[in-house]
C-alpha cells in the first residue's frame, strides 16, 4: 500500500479535563468522539474568515490536531489566547504524519475530506513517496492550507467546506459562526473554488481574465487541470491566466 511521510505537518496535542468543551467553542464542526476517526475542521476569525484548517482526532485521553507545519505555532498561539481559565494544555506531540492510498493499515484513519485522499496515520513509518497529491486534490477540488486557503481572506463555504465535511451547521456557537450561518441560509454563493481545465501553465495566484475583466484567480495546477477561485457571473468564455487558457464547465 503506497504511503509517504508528510514532513510539512505538525501535530499538536490538546490535553486537560476541559479539552473537548474548549475546542468545541472554537472549531467549525463537532469534535469527534473517541473511536470515531478523523474530522476535518477550521478556526475562523470573528468576522467569519478562515484562519487555519486541521484534522481532529480524539484518542480518549487527549485530542490531536494535525496542521500544516508552517501554521502550527500560530494555531497553538491562537488556542492559548482563547484558553483563558479552561483546564486545557497545548503542546507539540512530536508525532509524524504518514498518508497513503489503498487499504488503510492498522492505526490509520480515512481522510474525511474525500475518498480519493486515502488515509492518514500518526507516529507510523512512511512508504513509497511517489504519489502526486496535487493531481489528486486538483481533480477533487481540495484546497490546500496557504495556497487556496488564505488566512483572513477565504470564506470557508466558498472554499467548499460543506462538501469536505469541514463545517457542521447544526452545532452550537463557535468563533465566526454567525457570518458562516448567514452565508449558508441567506445568500447564494456567487464566488468559489472550482476545478477548471488549463491549457498551458501559469504561476499560482495568476489572475484569471474574461476579456478585460478579472474573473478570478488560478491556483494549483496538475494534469491539465487547476483549482480556480471564480466569480461565477464573470466566468464566461474565453478566459485566460497569463499565457494559459482556462475553461470552466459548471455542469
Coordinates of C-alpha atoms in Angstrom, one line a residue:
X1 CA 0.0 0.0 0.0
X2 CA 1.7 3.2 -1.1
X3 CA 2.3 5.9 1.5
X4 CA 4.7 8.7 2.5
X5 CA 5.6 10.7 5.5
X6 CA 4.2 14.2 5.3
X7 CA 7.1 16.3 6.6
X8 CA 5.2 19.5 6.2
X9 CA 2.8 18.7 9.1
X10 CA 2.8 19.3 12.8
X11 CA 0.6 17.5 15.3
X12 CA -0.5 19.4 18.4
X13 CA -1.7 17.6 21.5
X14 CA -4.6 19.1 23.5
X15 CA -5.0 17.7 27.0
X16 CA -6.8 18.6 30.2
X17 CA -10.3 17.9 31.6
X18 CA -11.9 20.8 29.5
X19 CA -10.2 19.9 26.2
X20 CA -13.4 18.9 24.3
X21 CA -15.5 21.8 25.6
X22 CA -12.7 24.2 24.9
X23 CA -12.2 23.1 21.3
X24 CA -16.0 22.8 20.7
X25 CA -16.4 26.6 21.2
X26 CA -13.8 27.4 18.6
X27 CA -13.9 24.9 15.7
X28 CA -16.3 24.7 12.7
X29 CA -17.6 21.2 13.4
X30 CA -18.1 18.9 16.4
X31 CA -15.0 17.3 18.0
X32 CA -15.2 13.6 17.0
X33 CA -15.9 11.2 19.8
X34 CA -13.1 8.7 20.8
X35 CA -13.0 5.9 18.2
X36 CA -14.9 8.0 15.6
X37 CA -11.8 8.6 13.4
X38 CA -10.6 11.9 11.9
X39 CA -12.7 15.0 11.5
X40 CA -11.7 18.0 9.3
X41 CA -12.3 21.4 10.7
X42 CA -11.0 25.0 11.0
X43 CA -10.8 28.0 13.2
X44 CA -12.2 31.3 11.8
X45 CA -11.8 35.0 12.7
X46 CA -14.7 36.7 14.5
X47 CA -15.6 38.1 11.0
X48 CA -16.1 34.6 9.7
X49 CA -12.9 34.4 7.6
X50 CA -10.6 31.4 7.6
X51 CA -7.5 31.3 9.9
X52 CA -6.3 27.7 9.8
X53 CA -7.6 24.2 9.0
X54 CA -6.6 20.9 10.5
X55 CA -7.7 17.4 11.3
X56 CA -9.0 16.4 14.8
X57 CA -8.5 13.0 16.4
X58 CA -9.9 12.2 19.9
X59 CA -7.8 9.4 21.4
X60 CA -9.7 9.3 24.6
X61 CA -7.0 10.9 26.9
X62 CA -6.1 13.7 24.5
X63 CA -7.0 15.3 21.2
X64 CA -4.6 15.5 18.3
X65 CA -4.7 18.5 15.8
X66 CA -2.9 17.7 12.5
X67 CA -2.0 21.0 10.9
X68 CA 0.3 22.4 8.2
X69 CA 3.7 22.8 10.0
X70 CA 4.0 26.5 9.0
X71 CA 0.7 27.2 10.7
X72 CA 1.2 25.1 13.8
X73 CA 2.8 27.7 16.0
X74 CA 0.2 30.3 15.0
X75 CA -2.6 27.8 15.8
X76 CA -1.0 27.0 19.2
X77 CA -0.8 30.7 19.9
X78 CA -4.4 31.3 18.9
X79 CA -5.6 28.4 21.1
X80 CA -3.7 29.7 24.0
X81 CA -5.3 33.1 23.6
X82 CA -8.8 31.6 23.8
X83 CA -7.9 29.1 26.7
X84 CA -8.5 31.7 29.5
X85 CA -9.3 29.6 32.6
X86 CA -10.1 26.3 30.8
X87 CA -8.3 23.2 32.0
X88 CA -6.6 22.6 28.7
X89 CA -3.0 22.0 27.7
X90 CA -1.5 22.7 24.3
X91 CA 1.8 21.2 23.2
X92 CA 3.7 19.8 20.2
X93 CA 3.2 16.0 20.3
X94 CA 6.2 15.3 18.1
X95 CA 4.3 12.7 16.2
X96 CA 5.0 12.3 12.5
X97 CA 2.2 12.1 9.9
X98 CA 2.0 9.4 7.2
X99 CA -0.5 9.5 4.4
X100 CA -1.2 6.9 1.7
X101 CA -3.7 5.3 -0.7
X102 CA -5.3 1.9 -0.8
X103 CA -6.4 0.0 2.3
X104 CA -5.5 1.8 5.5
X105 CA -3.1 0.0 7.7
X106 CA -3.9 -0.7 11.4
X107 CA -3.9 2.5 13.4
X108 CA -4.5 4.8 10.3
X109 CA -7.7 6.7 9.5
X110 CA -9.6 7.6 6.4
X111 CA -9.2 11.2 5.2
X112 CA -12.6 12.7 5.9
X113 CA -12.5 15.3 3.1
X114 CA -12.7 12.9 0.1
X115 CA -12.2 9.2 -0.5
X116 CA -9.6 9.9 -3.2
X117 CA -7.3 11.3 -0.5
X118 CA -6.8 7.9 1.1
X119 CA -5.7 7.6 4.8
X120 CA -3.6 9.3 7.4
X121 CA -1.6 7.8 10.3
X122 CA 0.3 9.2 13.3
X123 CA 3.6 8.0 14.6
X124 CA 3.9 5.4 11.8
X125 CA 6.6 4.6 9.3
X126 CA 6.3 6.0 5.8
X127 CA 6.4 4.1 2.5
X128 CA 6.5 4.9 -1.3
X129 CA 6.6 8.7 -1.7
X130 CA 5.7 8.6 -5.4
X131 CA 2.2 9.9 -5.0
X132 CA 1.1 13.1 -6.9
X133 CA -1.1 14.5 -4.2
X134 CA -1.5 17.8 -6.1
X135 CA -3.1 15.9 -9.0
X136 CA -5.4 14.1 -6.7
X137 CA -6.6 17.2 -4.9
X138 CA -6.9 19.3 -8.1
X139 CA -9.2 16.6 -9.6
X140 CA -11.3 16.6 -6.5
X141 CA -11.1 20.4 -5.9
X142 CA -9.5 20.0 -2.5
X143 CA -8.0 23.4 -1.3
X144 CA -4.6 23.4 0.4
X145 CA -3.6 25.5 3.5
X146 CA -1.8 28.6 2.5
X147 CA -2.5 28.2 -1.2
X148 CA -6.2 28.2 -2.0
X149 CA -7.0 28.7 1.7
X150 CA -5.8 32.2 2.6
X151 CA -5.8 33.4 6.2
X152 CA -8.0 36.4 6.9
X153 CA -9.4 36.3 3.3
X154 CA -11.1 33.0 2.5
X155 CA -14.7 32.2 3.4
X156 CA -14.9 28.5 4.1
X157 CA -18.2 28.0 2.3
X158 CA -16.7 29.5 -0.9
X159 CA -13.8 27.0 -0.3
X160 CA -16.2 24.0 -0.3
X161 CA -16.1 23.1 3.4
X162 CA -19.7 21.8 3.2
X163 CA -18.6 19.3 0.6
X164 CA -15.4 18.5 2.6
X165 CA -17.3 17.7 5.8
X166 CA -15.4 20.6 7.4
X167 CA -18.4 22.5 8.9
X168 CA -21.5 21.5 10.8
X169 CA -24.4 24.0 10.6
X170 CA -26.3 22.2 13.4
X171 CA -23.6 22.6 16.1
X172 CA -23.6 25.3 18.7
X173 CA -21.8 28.6 18.6
X174 CA -18.1 28.9 17.5
X175 CA -16.0 31.8 16.5
X176 CA -17.2 33.2 13.2
X177 CA -20.4 31.1 13.2
X178 CA -22.9 33.9 12.7
X179 CA -21.3 35.0 9.4
X180 CA -21.0 31.4 8.2
X181 CA -24.6 30.7 9.0
X182 CA -25.8 33.8 7.2
X183 CA -23.9 32.8 4.1
X184 CA -25.4 29.4 4.3
X185 CA -29.0 30.4 4.7
X186 CA -29.5 33.9 3.4
X187 CA -27.3 34.2 0.3
X188 CA -26.4 32.3 -2.8
X189 CA -22.7 31.9 -3.3
X190 CA -21.5 34.0 -6.2
X191 CA -17.8 33.1 -5.9
X192 CA -16.0 29.9 -5.0
X193 CA -13.3 27.3 -5.7
X194 CA -13.9 25.1 -8.8
X195 CA -11.8 22.7 -10.9
X196 CA -11.0 24.1 -14.3
X197 CA -9.3 22.9 -17.5
X198 CA -6.0 24.6 -18.1
X199 CA -4.1 24.6 -21.4
X200 CA -0.6 25.8 -20.7
X201 CA 0.5 26.9 -17.2
X202 CA 0.6 29.9 -15.0
X203 CA 2.1 30.8 -11.6
X204 CA 0.0 30.1 -8.6
X205 CA -2.0 33.3 -7.9
X206 CA -2.3 34.4 -11.5
X207 CA -5.4 36.5 -12.1
X208 CA -8.0 34.9 -14.5
X209 CA -9.3 37.3 -17.1
X210 CA -12.5 37.1 -19.0
X211 CA -11.9 39.7 -21.7
X212 CA -10.8 42.9 -19.9
X213 CA -12.5 41.9 -16.6
X214 CA -10.9 39.9 -13.8
X215 CA -13.0 36.7 -13.2
X216 CA -10.9 35.0 -10.5
X217 CA -7.5 33.6 -9.6
X218 CA -5.8 30.4 -10.8
X219 CA -4.1 28.3 -8.1
X220 CA -2.6 24.7 -8.1
X221 CA -2.4 23.0 -11.5
X222 CA -1.8 19.4 -12.4
X223 CA -2.6 17.1 -15.3
X224 CA -4.2 19.8 -17.5
X225 CA -6.5 20.9 -14.6
X226 CA -6.3 23.6 -12.0
X227 CA -8.1 24.9 -8.9
X228 CA -9.5 28.3 -9.5
X229 CA -11.4 30.9 -7.4
X230 CA -14.0 32.2 -9.8
X231 CA -16.7 34.9 -9.8
X232 CA -19.4 32.9 -11.4
X233 CA -21.1 35.9 -13.0
X234 CA -17.9 36.7 -14.9
X235 CA -16.7 33.1 -15.7
X236 CA -17.5 33.1 -19.4
X237 CA -15.6 32.2 -22.4
X238 CA -12.8 32.7 -23.3
X239 CA -10.8 33.0 -20.1
X240 CA -7.0 33.3 -19.7
X241 CA -4.5 33.3 -16.8
X242 CA -1.3 34.8 -18.1
X243 CA -0.4 32.7 -21.2
X244 CA -2.7 29.8 -20.1
X245 CA -6.2 29.2 -21.4
X246 CA -8.8 28.5 -18.7
X247 CA -12.1 26.7 -19.3
X248 CA -14.8 26.0 -16.7
X249 CA -17.8 23.7 -17.3
X250 CA -20.3 24.5 -14.4
X251 CA -22.2 21.3 -15.2

